[in-house]
Structures are given as structure tokens and as C-alpha cells.
mmCIF file of C-alpha atoms and ligand atoms in Angstrom:
data_model
loop_
_atom_site.group_PDB
_atom_site.id
_atom_site.type_symbol
_atom_site.label_atom_id
_atom_site.label_comp_id
_atom_site.label_asym_id
_atom_site.label_seq_id
_atom_site.Cartn_x
_atom_site.Cartn_y
_atom_site.Cartn_z
ATOM 1 C CA MET A 1 30.290 -67.563 96.796
ATOM 2 C CA ASN A 2 27.949 -70.254 95.379
ATOM 3 C CA ALA A 3 27.557 -71.162 91.705
ATOM 4 C CA LEU A 4 24.427 -69.087 91.184
ATOM 5 C CA HIS A 5 26.022 -66.072 92.826
ATOM 6 C CA GLN A 6 28.977 -66.420 90.428
ATOM 7 C CA GLU A 7 26.627 -66.733 87.470
ATOM 8 C CA ILE A 8 24.697 -63.625 88.535
ATOM 9 C CA ALA A 9 27.906 -61.676 89.316
ATOM 10 C CA ALA A 10 29.152 -62.520 85.752
ATOM 11 C CA MET A 11 25.867 -61.329 84.176
ATOM 12 C CA ILE A 12 26.147 -57.985 86.105
ATOM 13 C CA ALA A 13 29.825 -57.584 85.219
ATOM 14 C CA GLU A 14 29.042 -57.995 81.595
ATOM 15 C CA ALA A 15 25.758 -56.135 81.166
ATOM 16 C CA GLY A 16 25.272 -53.996 84.367
ATOM 17 C CA PRO A 17 23.028 -54.317 87.379
ATOM 18 C CA ILE A 18 19.881 -56.532 86.939
ATOM 19 C CA SER A 19 16.358 -55.811 88.240
ATOM 20 C CA LEU A 20 15.243 -57.222 91.630
ATOM 21 C CA GLU A 21 12.529 -58.948 89.675
ATOM 22 C CA LEU A 22 15.108 -60.879 87.507
ATOM 23 C CA TYR A 23 17.265 -61.652 90.617
ATOM 24 C CA MET A 24 14.227 -63.037 92.380
ATOM 25 C CA LYS A 25 13.290 -65.121 89.325
ATOM 26 C CA LEU A 26 16.824 -66.490 89.045
ATOM 27 C CA ALA A 27 17.113 -67.309 92.739
ATOM 28 C CA LEU A 28 13.771 -69.203 92.711
ATOM 29 C CA ALA A 29 13.588 -70.807 89.302
ATOM 30 C CA HIS A 30 17.066 -71.050 87.849
ATOM 31 C CA PRO A 31 17.052 -74.302 85.864
ATOM 32 C CA ILE A 32 19.864 -75.843 87.840
ATOM 33 C CA HIS A 33 20.638 -73.642 91.002
ATOM 34 C CA GLY A 34 17.129 -72.227 91.482
ATOM 35 C CA TYR A 35 15.583 -72.706 95.003
ATOM 36 C CA TYR A 36 12.609 -74.624 93.845
ATOM 37 C CA ARG A 37 14.615 -76.636 91.293
ATOM 38 C CA SER A 38 17.218 -77.936 93.632
ATOM 39 C CA ARG A 39 15.619 -78.439 96.993
ATOM 40 C CA LEU A 40 12.456 -79.670 98.722
ATOM 41 C CA PRO A 41 11.724 -76.778 100.997
ATOM 42 C CA ILE A 42 8.201 -77.529 102.506
ATOM 43 C CA GLY A 43 7.650 -79.443 105.669
ATOM 44 C CA ALA A 44 9.059 -79.828 109.152
ATOM 45 C CA GLU A 45 12.568 -80.548 107.829
ATOM 46 C CA GLY A 46 12.320 -77.969 105.010
ATOM 47 C CA ASP A 47 12.434 -74.131 105.232
ATOM 48 C CA PHE A 48 8.773 -73.483 105.832
ATOM 49 C CA ILE A 49 5.426 -75.184 106.396
ATOM 50 C CA THR A 50 2.196 -74.483 104.506
ATOM 51 C CA ALA A 51 -1.435 -74.935 105.448
ATOM 52 C CA PRO A 52 -2.024 -78.336 103.816
ATOM 53 C CA GLU A 53 1.075 -79.676 105.556
ATOM 54 C CA VAL A 54 -0.276 -78.537 109.012
ATOM 55 C CA HIS A 55 -3.383 -80.793 108.818
ATOM 56 C CA GLN A 56 -5.415 -82.880 106.436
ATOM 57 C CA MET A 57 -8.518 -80.850 107.274
ATOM 58 C CA PHE A 58 -7.250 -77.986 105.152
ATOM 59 C CA GLY A 59 -7.248 -79.889 101.809
ATOM 60 C CA GLU A 60 -10.442 -81.902 102.674
ATOM 61 C CA LEU A 61 -12.442 -78.730 103.250
ATOM 62 C CA ILE A 62 -11.217 -77.389 99.895
ATOM 63 C CA GLY A 63 -12.190 -80.565 98.229
ATOM 64 C CA LEU A 64 -15.788 -80.321 99.544
ATOM 65 C CA TRP A 65 -15.779 -76.663 98.685
ATOM 66 C CA ALA A 66 -14.856 -77.549 95.086
ATOM 67 C CA ALA A 67 -17.756 -80.087 94.958
ATOM 68 C CA GLU A 68 -20.168 -77.399 96.110
ATOM 69 C CA VAL A 69 -18.776 -74.962 93.564
ATOM 70 C CA TRP A 70 -19.164 -77.505 90.870
ATOM 71 C CA ARG A 71 -22.822 -77.891 91.770
ATOM 72 C CA LEU A 72 -23.296 -74.079 91.662
ATOM 73 C CA MET A 73 -21.767 -74.199 88.161
ATOM 74 C CA GLY A 74 -24.571 -76.480 87.014
ATOM 75 C CA GLU A 75 -22.633 -79.801 87.482
ATOM 76 C CA PRO A 76 -20.628 -79.717 84.189
ATOM 77 C CA PRO A 77 -19.941 -83.385 83.233
ATOM 78 C CA HIS A 78 -16.229 -82.577 82.684
ATOM 79 C CA LEU A 79 -14.388 -80.250 84.992
ATOM 80 C CA HIS A 80 -10.634 -79.443 85.116
ATOM 81 C CA LEU A 81 -9.480 -79.331 88.674
ATOM 82 C CA VAL A 82 -6.263 -77.306 88.372
ATOM 83 C CA GLU A 83 -3.664 -76.524 91.028
ATOM 84 C CA LEU A 84 -1.000 -73.944 90.568
ATOM 85 C CA GLY A 85 2.251 -74.754 92.359
ATOM 86 C CA PRO A 86 1.131 -77.866 94.283
ATOM 87 C CA GLY A 87 4.189 -78.341 96.473
ATOM 88 C CA ARG A 88 4.153 -81.818 97.866
ATOM 89 C CA GLY A 89 0.780 -82.597 96.397
ATOM 90 C CA THR A 90 -0.784 -82.880 99.891
ATOM 91 C CA LEU A 91 -3.626 -80.417 99.348
ATOM 92 C CA MET A 92 -4.760 -82.209 96.152
ATOM 93 C CA ALA A 93 -4.516 -85.672 97.693
ATOM 94 C CA ASP A 94 -6.711 -84.592 100.761
ATOM 95 C CA ALA A 95 -9.021 -82.693 98.484
ATOM 96 C CA LEU A 96 -9.558 -85.647 96.204
ATOM 97 C CA ARG A 97 -10.101 -88.025 99.109
ATOM 98 C CA ALA A 98 -12.875 -85.778 100.479
ATOM 99 C CA ALA A 99 -14.362 -85.207 96.966
ATOM 100 C CA ARG A 100 -15.082 -89.010 96.686
ATOM 101 C CA VAL A 101 -18.159 -88.467 98.957
ATOM 102 C CA VAL A 102 -19.675 -86.852 95.968
ATOM 103 C CA PRO A 103 -19.143 -89.601 93.293
ATOM 104 C CA THR A 104 -20.670 -87.612 90.435
ATOM 105 C CA PHE A 105 -18.207 -84.735 91.059
ATOM 106 C CA PHE A 106 -15.303 -87.066 91.547
ATOM 107 C CA ASP A 107 -16.063 -88.759 88.202
ATOM 108 C CA ALA A 108 -16.302 -85.558 86.351
ATOM 109 C CA LEU A 109 -12.796 -84.445 87.408
ATOM 110 C CA ASP A 110 -9.578 -84.443 85.542
ATOM 111 C CA VAL A 111 -6.724 -83.037 87.463
ATOM 112 C CA HIS A 112 -4.058 -80.579 86.070
ATOM 113 C CA LEU A 113 -1.018 -79.545 88.042
ATOM 114 C CA VAL A 114 0.997 -76.545 86.916
ATOM 115 C CA GLU A 115 4.530 -76.956 88.381
ATOM 116 C CA THR A 116 7.995 -75.669 87.252
ATOM 117 C CA SER A 117 10.063 -77.739 89.723
ATOM 118 C CA GLU A 118 11.070 -81.260 88.680
ATOM 119 C CA THR A 119 11.891 -82.031 92.306
ATOM 120 C CA PHE A 120 8.296 -81.127 93.365
ATOM 121 C CA THR A 121 6.787 -82.907 90.370
ATOM 122 C CA ALA A 122 8.450 -86.123 91.476
ATOM 123 C CA VAL A 123 7.033 -85.812 95.071
ATOM 124 C CA GLN A 124 3.590 -84.973 93.658
ATOM 125 C CA ARG A 125 3.633 -88.110 91.555
ATOM 126 C CA GLU A 126 4.396 -90.163 94.653
ATOM 127 C CA THR A 127 1.757 -88.348 96.828
ATOM 128 C CA LEU A 128 -0.932 -88.729 94.210
ATOM 129 C CA SER A 129 -0.063 -92.204 93.033
ATOM 130 C CA THR A 130 -3.009 -93.737 94.888
ATOM 131 C CA CYS A 131 -5.617 -90.846 94.489
ATOM 132 C CA GLY A 132 -7.639 -92.706 91.902
ATOM 133 C CA VAL A 133 -7.120 -90.160 89.042
ATOM 134 C CA ALA A 134 -4.202 -89.681 86.700
ATOM 135 C CA PRO A 135 -3.120 -86.084 86.864
ATOM 136 C CA ALA A 136 -1.652 -84.147 83.897
ATOM 137 C CA TRP A 137 1.391 -81.989 84.671
ATOM 138 C CA HIS A 138 2.097 -78.733 82.937
ATOM 139 C CA LEU A 139 5.168 -76.272 83.054
ATOM 140 C CA ALA A 140 2.934 -73.248 82.513
ATOM 141 C CA TRP A 141 -0.649 -72.114 83.064
ATOM 142 C CA ASP A 142 -0.957 -71.600 79.240
ATOM 143 C CA ASP A 143 -0.676 -75.400 78.674
ATOM 144 C CA VAL A 144 -3.833 -76.147 80.783
ATOM 145 C CA PRO A 145 -6.513 -77.254 78.222
ATOM 146 C CA LYS A 146 -9.613 -75.139 77.850
ATOM 147 C CA GLY A 147 -12.863 -76.079 79.543
ATOM 148 C CA PRO A 148 -14.802 -75.314 82.746
ATOM 149 C CA MET A 149 -12.422 -75.388 85.640
ATOM 150 C CA ILE A 150 -11.741 -74.855 89.306
ATOM 151 C CA VAL A 151 -8.225 -73.500 89.948
ATOM 152 C CA ILE A 152 -6.605 -73.752 93.455
ATOM 153 C CA ALA A 153 -3.568 -71.609 94.364
ATOM 154 C CA ASN A 154 -2.319 -72.014 97.873
ATOM 155 C CA GLU A 155 0.948 -70.012 98.630
ATOM 156 C CA PHE A 156 1.498 -69.833 94.834
ATOM 157 C CA PHE A 157 1.322 -66.020 94.123
ATOM 158 C CA ASP A 158 3.757 -65.089 96.827
ATOM 159 C CA ALA A 159 6.420 -67.031 94.995
ATOM 160 C CA LEU A 160 6.230 -64.931 91.861
ATOM 161 C CA PRO A 161 8.897 -62.096 91.517
ATOM 162 C CA VAL A 162 8.232 -58.593 92.600
ATOM 163 C CA ARG A 163 9.736 -55.177 91.559
ATOM 164 C CA HIS A 164 10.822 -52.472 93.963
ATOM 165 C CA TYR A 165 10.899 -48.753 93.261
ATOM 166 C CA VAL A 166 12.217 -46.075 95.555
ATOM 167 C CA PHE A 167 10.942 -42.530 95.505
ATOM 168 C CA ASP A 168 13.415 -39.492 95.321
ATOM 169 C CA GLY A 169 11.409 -37.050 93.343
ATOM 170 C CA GLY A 170 10.622 -39.860 90.824
ATOM 171 C CA TRP A 171 10.423 -43.727 91.182
ATOM 172 C CA ARG A 172 13.725 -45.296 90.509
ATOM 173 C CA GLU A 173 13.766 -49.140 90.209
ATOM 174 C CA ARG A 174 15.784 -51.081 92.759
ATOM 175 C CA LEU A 175 18.564 -53.039 91.055
ATOM 176 C CA VAL A 176 20.924 -55.756 92.088
ATOM 177 C CA GLY A 177 24.547 -54.846 91.303
ATOM 178 C CA LEU A 178 28.051 -55.738 92.567
ATOM 179 C CA ALA A 179 29.806 -54.407 95.714
ATOM 180 C CA PRO A 180 33.562 -53.804 95.591
ATOM 181 C CA ASP A 181 34.205 -57.063 97.478
ATOM 182 C CA GLY A 182 32.254 -59.080 94.763
ATOM 183 C CA GLY A 183 29.102 -59.440 96.889
ATOM 184 C CA LEU A 184 25.706 -58.548 95.601
ATOM 185 C CA ALA A 185 24.328 -55.190 96.668
ATOM 186 C CA PHE A 186 21.224 -53.096 96.066
ATOM 187 C CA GLY A 187 21.371 -50.011 93.966
ATOM 188 C CA LEU A 188 18.893 -47.770 92.005
ATOM 189 C CA ALA A 189 18.387 -47.361 88.361
ATOM 190 C CA PRO A 190 19.946 -44.015 87.121
ATOM 191 C CA GLU A 191 16.624 -42.826 85.554
ATOM 192 C CA PRO A 192 13.234 -42.743 87.132
ATOM 193 C CA SER A 193 10.342 -44.708 85.744
ATOM 194 C CA PRO A 194 7.948 -42.159 84.495
ATOM 195 C CA GLU A 195 4.989 -44.475 84.024
ATOM 196 C CA ILE A 196 4.292 -44.514 87.897
ATOM 197 C CA GLY A 197 2.173 -41.578 88.571
ATOM 198 C CA VAL A 198 1.764 -41.397 92.354
ATOM 199 C CA LYS A 199 3.915 -39.332 94.718
ATOM 200 C CA ALA A 200 5.349 -40.194 98.091
ATOM 201 C CA ALA A 201 7.828 -39.098 100.688
ATOM 202 C CA PRO A 202 11.495 -39.418 99.859
ATOM 203 C CA GLY A 203 12.795 -42.856 100.491
ATOM 204 C CA THR A 204 9.356 -44.487 100.275
ATOM 205 C CA ILE A 205 9.433 -48.031 98.643
ATOM 206 C CA LEU A 206 6.831 -49.288 96.284
ATOM 207 C CA GLU A 207 6.593 -53.045 95.764
ATOM 208 C CA LEU A 208 4.775 -54.256 92.694
ATOM 209 C CA GLY A 209 3.782 -57.752 92.008
ATOM 210 C CA LEU A 210 3.373 -57.452 88.163
ATOM 211 C CA ALA A 211 4.115 -61.093 87.440
ATOM 212 C CA ALA A 212 1.288 -62.131 89.743
ATOM 213 C CA GLN A 213 -0.999 -59.553 88.285
ATOM 214 C CA GLU A 214 -0.214 -60.548 84.691
ATOM 215 C CA MET A 215 -0.850 -64.219 85.530
ATOM 216 C CA MET A 216 -4.119 -63.309 87.222
ATOM 217 C CA SER A 217 -5.224 -61.277 84.092
ATOM 218 C CA GLU A 218 -4.574 -64.324 81.817
ATOM 219 C CA ILE A 219 -6.465 -66.689 84.069
ATOM 220 C CA ALA A 220 -9.355 -64.261 84.440
ATOM 221 C CA ALA A 221 -9.590 -63.588 80.636
ATOM 222 C CA ARG A 222 -10.150 -67.338 80.134
ATOM 223 C CA PHE A 223 -12.864 -67.350 82.736
ATOM 224 C CA THR A 224 -15.004 -65.038 80.530
ATOM 225 C CA ALA A 225 -15.282 -67.719 78.034
ATOM 226 C CA GLU A 226 -16.016 -70.818 80.197
ATOM 227 C CA ALA A 227 -17.695 -71.293 83.600
ATOM 228 C CA SER A 228 -14.727 -71.274 85.993
ATOM 229 C CA VAL A 229 -13.631 -70.436 89.521
ATOM 230 C CA LEU A 230 -10.258 -69.629 91.160
ATOM 231 C CA LEU A 231 -9.506 -69.875 94.847
ATOM 232 C CA ALA A 232 -6.291 -68.016 95.985
ATOM 233 C CA LEU A 233 -5.039 -68.412 99.519
ATOM 234 C CA ASP A 234 -1.896 -66.533 100.534
ATOM 235 C CA TYR A 235 -0.392 -64.167 103.065
ATOM 236 C CA GLY A 236 -0.838 -60.584 102.257
ATOM 237 C CA SER A 237 -2.837 -57.495 102.595
ATOM 238 C CA ASP A 238 -6.294 -56.685 101.274
ATOM 239 C CA ALA A 239 -5.384 -52.970 100.937
ATOM 240 C CA PHE A 240 -2.455 -51.351 99.206
ATOM 241 C CA HIS A 241 0.410 -50.145 101.271
ATOM 242 C CA PHE A 242 3.719 -48.618 100.502
ATOM 243 C CA GLY A 243 6.844 -50.477 101.793
ATOM 244 C CA GLU A 244 8.512 -53.813 101.012
ATOM 245 C CA THR A 245 7.598 -57.271 102.280
ATOM 246 C CA LEU A 246 10.212 -59.279 100.310
ATOM 247 C CA GLN A 247 11.789 -61.769 102.639
ATOM 248 C CA ALA A 248 14.143 -64.757 102.546
ATOM 249 C CA VAL A 249 13.603 -67.738 104.788
ATOM 250 C CA ARG A 250 16.001 -70.585 105.262
ATOM 251 C CA ASP A 251 15.634 -73.306 107.947
ATOM 252 C CA HIS A 252 12.563 -71.676 109.325
ATOM 253 C CA ARG A 253 14.587 -68.415 109.913
ATOM 254 C CA PHE A 254 14.828 -65.086 108.133
ATOM 255 C CA ALA A 255 17.973 -64.764 105.948
ATOM 256 C CA ASN A 256 19.560 -62.045 103.729
ATOM 257 C CA VAL A 257 17.819 -61.661 100.454
ATOM 258 C CA LEU A 258 21.118 -61.271 98.605
ATOM 259 C CA GLU A 259 23.156 -63.884 100.285
ATOM 260 C CA ASP A 260 23.546 -67.402 98.877
ATOM 261 C CA PRO A 261 20.966 -66.974 96.056
ATOM 262 C CA GLY A 262 19.068 -70.197 95.441
ATOM 263 C CA GLN A 263 19.441 -71.432 98.992
ATOM 264 C CA ALA A 264 16.636 -69.482 100.714
ATOM 265 C CA ASP A 265 12.962 -69.134 99.800
ATOM 266 C CA LEU A 266 12.200 -65.663 98.592
ATOM 267 C CA THR A 267 8.627 -64.559 98.883
ATOM 268 C CA ALA A 268 6.719 -61.266 99.090
ATOM 269 C CA HIS A 269 3.361 -60.600 100.510
ATOM 270 C CA VAL A 270 0.529 -60.804 97.935
ATOM 271 C CA ASP A 271 -1.076 -57.519 96.991
ATOM 272 C CA PHE A 272 -4.633 -58.796 96.973
ATOM 273 C CA ALA A 273 -6.028 -55.395 95.853
ATOM 274 C CA GLY A 274 -3.748 -55.576 92.875
ATOM 275 C CA LEU A 275 -4.732 -59.256 92.064
ATOM 276 C CA ALA A 276 -8.487 -58.380 92.392
ATOM 277 C CA ARG A 277 -8.067 -55.322 90.176
ATOM 278 C CA ALA A 278 -6.401 -57.408 87.542
ATOM 279 C CA ALA A 279 -9.024 -60.063 87.534
ATOM 280 C CA TYR A 280 -11.907 -57.479 87.477
ATOM 281 C CA LYS A 281 -10.304 -55.532 84.634
ATOM 282 C CA ALA A 282 -10.048 -58.757 82.606
ATOM 283 C CA GLY A 283 -13.781 -59.245 82.960
ATOM 284 C CA ALA A 284 -14.110 -61.713 85.849
ATOM 285 C CA ALA A 285 -16.137 -61.338 89.055
ATOM 286 C CA VAL A 286 -14.236 -61.041 92.325
ATOM 287 C CA HIS A 287 -15.339 -61.999 95.931
ATOM 288 C CA GLY A 288 -13.254 -61.250 99.043
ATOM 289 C CA PRO A 289 -10.473 -61.218 100.116
ATOM 290 C CA ILE A 290 -11.666 -62.483 103.451
ATOM 291 C CA SER A 291 -9.331 -63.808 106.223
ATOM 292 C CA GLN A 292 -8.310 -67.493 106.050
ATOM 293 C CA GLY A 293 -9.625 -67.926 109.580
ATOM 294 C CA LEU A 294 -13.178 -66.619 108.610
ATOM 295 C CA PHE A 295 -13.129 -68.745 105.365
ATOM 296 C CA LEU A 296 -12.279 -71.970 107.113
ATOM 297 C CA THR A 297 -14.776 -71.287 109.899
ATOM 298 C CA ARG A 298 -17.538 -70.744 107.387
ATOM 299 C CA LEU A 299 -16.456 -73.936 105.614
ATOM 300 C CA GLY A 300 -16.923 -75.815 108.961
ATOM 301 C CA ILE A 301 -13.418 -76.439 110.131
ATOM 302 C CA PHE A 302 -14.445 -76.382 113.800
ATOM 303 C CA THR A 303 -17.320 -78.881 113.099
ATOM 304 C CA ARG A 304 -14.978 -81.142 111.172
ATOM 305 C CA ALA A 305 -12.442 -81.019 113.936
ATOM 306 C CA ALA A 306 -15.027 -81.963 116.596
ATOM 307 C CA GLN A 307 -15.907 -84.969 114.433
ATOM 308 C CA LEU A 308 -12.282 -85.950 114.149
ATOM 309 C CA VAL A 309 -11.711 -85.534 117.875
ATOM 310 C CA GLN A 310 -14.406 -88.168 118.680
ATOM 311 C CA ARG A 311 -12.255 -90.864 117.063
ATOM 312 C CA ALA A 312 -8.872 -89.499 117.990
ATOM 313 C CA ASP A 313 -6.253 -90.640 120.483
ATOM 314 C CA ALA A 314 -4.665 -88.125 122.878
ATOM 315 C CA ARG A 315 -1.866 -87.267 120.492
ATOM 316 C CA GLN A 316 -4.239 -86.738 117.604
ATOM 317 C CA LYS A 317 -6.373 -84.480 119.720
ATOM 318 C CA THR A 318 -3.480 -82.299 120.466
ATOM 319 C CA GLU A 319 -2.558 -82.207 116.853
ATOM 320 C CA ILE A 320 -6.009 -81.204 115.763
ATOM 321 C CA ASP A 321 -6.120 -78.429 118.390
ATOM 322 C CA ALA A 322 -2.737 -77.182 117.355
ATOM 323 C CA ALA A 323 -3.949 -77.210 113.742
ATOM 324 C CA LEU A 324 -6.909 -75.075 114.573
ATOM 325 C CA ASP A 325 -4.650 -72.676 116.330
ATOM 326 C CA ARG A 326 -2.353 -72.363 113.296
ATOM 327 C CA LEU A 327 -4.960 -72.385 110.555
ATOM 328 C CA ALA A 328 -8.162 -70.825 111.854
ATOM 329 C CA ARG A 329 -7.996 -69.106 115.276
ATOM 330 C CA PRO A 330 -6.609 -65.615 115.473
ATOM 331 C CA GLY A 331 -3.285 -65.677 117.358
ATOM 332 C CA PRO A 332 0.278 -64.364 117.338
ATOM 333 C CA GLN A 333 1.232 -62.986 113.941
ATOM 334 C CA ALA A 334 5.014 -63.803 114.094
ATOM 335 C CA GLY A 335 7.254 -66.616 115.168
ATOM 336 C CA PRO A 336 7.160 -70.313 114.377
ATOM 337 C CA ARG A 337 3.761 -70.818 115.867
ATOM 338 C CA ALA A 338 2.341 -67.757 114.210
ATOM 339 C CA SER A 339 -1.440 -68.010 113.306
ATOM 340 C CA MET A 340 -2.354 -67.924 109.617
ATOM 341 C CA ALA A 341 -5.901 -67.023 110.465
ATOM 342 C CA GLU A 342 -5.594 -63.287 109.835
ATOM 343 C CA LEU A 343 -2.388 -62.865 107.965
ATOM 344 C CA PHE A 344 -3.622 -65.182 105.248
ATOM 345 C CA LYS A 345 -6.266 -63.989 102.947
ATOM 346 C CA VAL A 346 -8.665 -65.822 100.525
ATOM 347 C CA LEU A 347 -9.798 -64.387 97.236
ATOM 348 C CA VAL A 348 -12.260 -65.960 94.845
ATOM 349 C CA VAL A 349 -12.440 -65.057 91.106
ATOM 350 C CA THR A 350 -15.413 -66.354 89.093
ATOM 351 C CA SER A 351 -16.800 -66.134 85.532
ATOM 352 C CA PRO A 352 -19.201 -63.200 85.409
ATOM 353 C CA GLY A 353 -22.684 -64.099 86.483
ATOM 354 C CA LEU A 354 -21.708 -67.316 88.360
ATOM 355 C CA ALA A 355 -23.265 -67.926 91.882
ATOM 356 C CA ILE A 356 -21.063 -66.769 94.833
ATOM 357 C CA PRO A 357 -18.992 -69.624 96.067
ATOM 358 C CA PRO A 358 -19.387 -71.032 99.590
ATOM 359 C CA GLY A 359 -17.557 -68.863 102.299
ATOM 360 C CA PHE A 360 -18.214 -65.587 100.518
ATOM 361 C CA GLU A 361 -22.106 -65.356 100.247
ATOM 362 C CA ALA A 362 -22.371 -63.502 103.587
ATOM 363 C CA ASP A 363 -20.245 -60.666 102.314
ATOM 364 C CA ALA A 364 -22.460 -59.881 99.279
ATOM 365 C CA ALA A 365 -24.678 -56.974 100.242
HETATM 366 N N1 SAH B 401 0.783 -75.068 97.253
HETATM 367 C C1 SAH B 401 1.804 -75.787 98.002
HETATM 368 C C2 SAH B 401 3.232 -75.264 97.780
HETATM 369 C C3 SAH B 401 3.572 -73.783 97.910
HETATM 370 S S1 SAH B 401 5.243 -73.402 97.494
HETATM 371 C C4 SAH B 401 1.464 -75.763 99.448
HETATM 372 O O1 SAH B 401 0.661 -75.073 99.876
HETATM 373 O O2 SAH B 401 2.125 -76.508 100.082
HETATM 374 C C5 SAH B 401 5.090 -72.747 95.854
HETATM 375 C C6 SAH B 401 4.922 -73.885 94.808
HETATM 376 O O3 SAH B 401 4.848 -73.216 93.554
HETATM 377 C C7 SAH B 401 6.095 -74.883 94.604
HETATM 378 O O4 SAH B 401 5.464 -76.062 94.205
HETATM 379 C C8 SAH B 401 6.857 -74.239 93.460
HETATM 380 O O5 SAH B 401 7.633 -75.193 92.726
HETATM 381 C C9 SAH B 401 5.745 -73.712 92.614
HETATM 382 N N2 SAH B 401 6.029 -72.708 91.732
HETATM 383 C C10 SAH B 401 6.832 -71.535 91.919
HETATM 384 N N3 SAH B 401 6.830 -70.672 90.906
HETATM 385 C C11 SAH B 401 5.988 -71.267 89.915
HETATM 386 C C12 SAH B 401 5.658 -70.906 88.527
HETATM 387 N N4 SAH B 401 6.021 -69.806 87.975
HETATM 388 N N5 SAH B 401 4.798 -71.741 87.886
HETATM 389 C C13 SAH B 401 4.348 -72.993 88.478
HETATM 390 N N6 SAH B 401 4.794 -73.353 89.727
HETATM 391 C C14 SAH B 401 5.544 -72.517 90.400
#
């Protein structure tokens, strides 16, 4: 039983079962034992790999996309380039390197990184030490100063805690309690939650990403005051489905959600329909979601790859082709070589009335 397990067990023994949402929050973000606080999980040696770590083309294309969005915004002389949950800082480093080809854009930028993990902040500092700008770090979105901005969120919303409800005539919230042997076990709240109106077959699970929706509402509300655009890339579905997608991943393998809290990454698929609704309700415009494969193709990943291949040695050529398989070509949905092309979706939120950002124009009828 690890230290965080003991702490959670003591909380439950004293005050009763806790919500899954609180459990997930503690497991990920506990100030000492939380997963993101205590380990560096991304990369070949970590628990999982993300698109910017697959190949530099990913961050470079997003940097060029941001330069074009800035142009569509009317080239504001000062622009906040904000990243939520920047991980190792790789996406931002690649984006800034590419952005230098548009010097007026590069000179307009000040970079803001929203990150809760000290471990990651230290790595970001190192990765971005030669990027030519001095980023500002913030513990929370609220601390990012006002002004026109472009916000990037890659695999950020999936890290925010979810709630589960199970239907048995009413929706009862899933809680984490104690098993007789001291282990953590799922249970249900004694009373149903009356605010959920829909009905379903007995045993149906409803997963709600309320933390993600609340954050999206706050971001979108700010966008109504100042020209701004958000780009969110994540795995998830564009239509609502019942069922749970919460998963624990450790050493590139699935693990038990309730075992060894703080030692495995806990994520849930992003409910893009819910995120889009939250942004729209707060007064922003929404485009997409479209698949990551389509987005990267429209941004020219295959053209960029062909250019890189011309100057590449044999090993680099193989890497570029493998990266295209992972990032942009539809392929297997599961396993360590799973393609992100269709599982991952891209959503854009803009201030009302702003031109449609590159990658999404063809969808506007
Ligand atoms: N965007 C990166 C990292 C994804 S992992 C990439 O694509 O590689 C999720 C990141 O979000 C980590 O940096 C984690 O520390 C950070 N994070 C998780 N919850 C957060 C929160 N509530 N606020 C800010 N950052 C958070």
C-alpha cells in the first residue's frame, strides 16, 4: 500500500467514500504523491508518448498554423501564445523554431505556459532555454494576463478528472470506498443525483468531464472580450456516447485504476461535443472537431515530410515514415503502434466573428 493509498484510505475511513472525480484529482495532482508531480511520464522511457514527442513536424506545423491565425486576427502587435499542460515543452520549442520564418509574428509573441507540475516545469525550462523568448509560467489558467491570444492544448483536457454515474432507476454517482481488506473499491452513492434528466438501461454508465467543460467555459468567456483562438487536440469522440473511457496506463500498459494511486497515468477520452457546447454557450465560435489525420494533412504534413526526406539519411527516412503512420495516416486503433489519425480529434474555438482558422475552412458550409 503506497503513501497516497494510505492517505486516501484515511480520508475515506474518516469521512466516507470519495467521488471518483476527487480520487482522480488526487492520483494525478496530489502535491507530493500525485502522478504528474512525482514522475516524468512522457517519452519512450515514460508511460506514454504524445504527438510532439513522435516527431518535430507536429509542433512545427502548429507553429506555422499559429502564424497564419495571427495574420487572420489582423496581426495584433502583441499576442500571448499560451500552452496548457506543455509536458516536456517539445511542442512549444518546435512551434517557436518554425514561427521564426515569420519574424513579425515571432516578435509579437510572449509565451505563457500553464503547468501544475514542478517536475514538468523544470524540463520545460530546459527545453525552452534556447528558444529565443522568455516564457512565463502559471499554475492556473486564471493567472494568464488578458490580451489577444492563441491557446494550444495537446493532450491536456484528457488529464482533467471525470465523474461517473450508474443508472438504476436514477443516476447514482460512482464513489471510491474501502474494501474489507483495506484496498480501494468502487461503490455507488446511496442517493441518486436528480439533476441528470436522461434515462437509460439499468447498469448504463455516464461519464461526465465537468472539470474540462468548466475550464472551457472560462476560456471561451474571455474570448468574447479579446480576439483569441484555442486549438485543442486530444483523443475522444465527437459525439456523445454512454459508457466509461477512464483508463490507467503505466509503462505503456493498461493498469488498474484503483491500484497504486499516483503511479499510473489516469485519463479519460475527451467529450468533444461537451467541450464544444461549453464554448458555444459561453459566447465563442466553434469549428470541428475534425480528425487529427485530416487536420495535419490539410496543414501539409505530407508535403513537409517529403521536403525533410530529401535531406534525410536512411534512418531519418524511416523515422519520418513511421511518424506519418502514427500521426496522420489512418491505421490500427490499439496497441503500441496505434495510429492517432482518427482516434485524435482537433477542435478550434475562436472569438465570435473571427475568420475560420486554417484546417477548418473546408467544413464551413
Ligand atoms: N501537452 C504535452 C503533455 C501532455 S500530458 C504533450 O503533448 O506532450 C498533460 C500535461 O498537463 C502535463 O504537463 C501535466 O503536468 C499538465 N497538467 C495536468 N493537469 C493540469 C492542470 N490542471 N493545469 C495545468 N497543467 C496540468
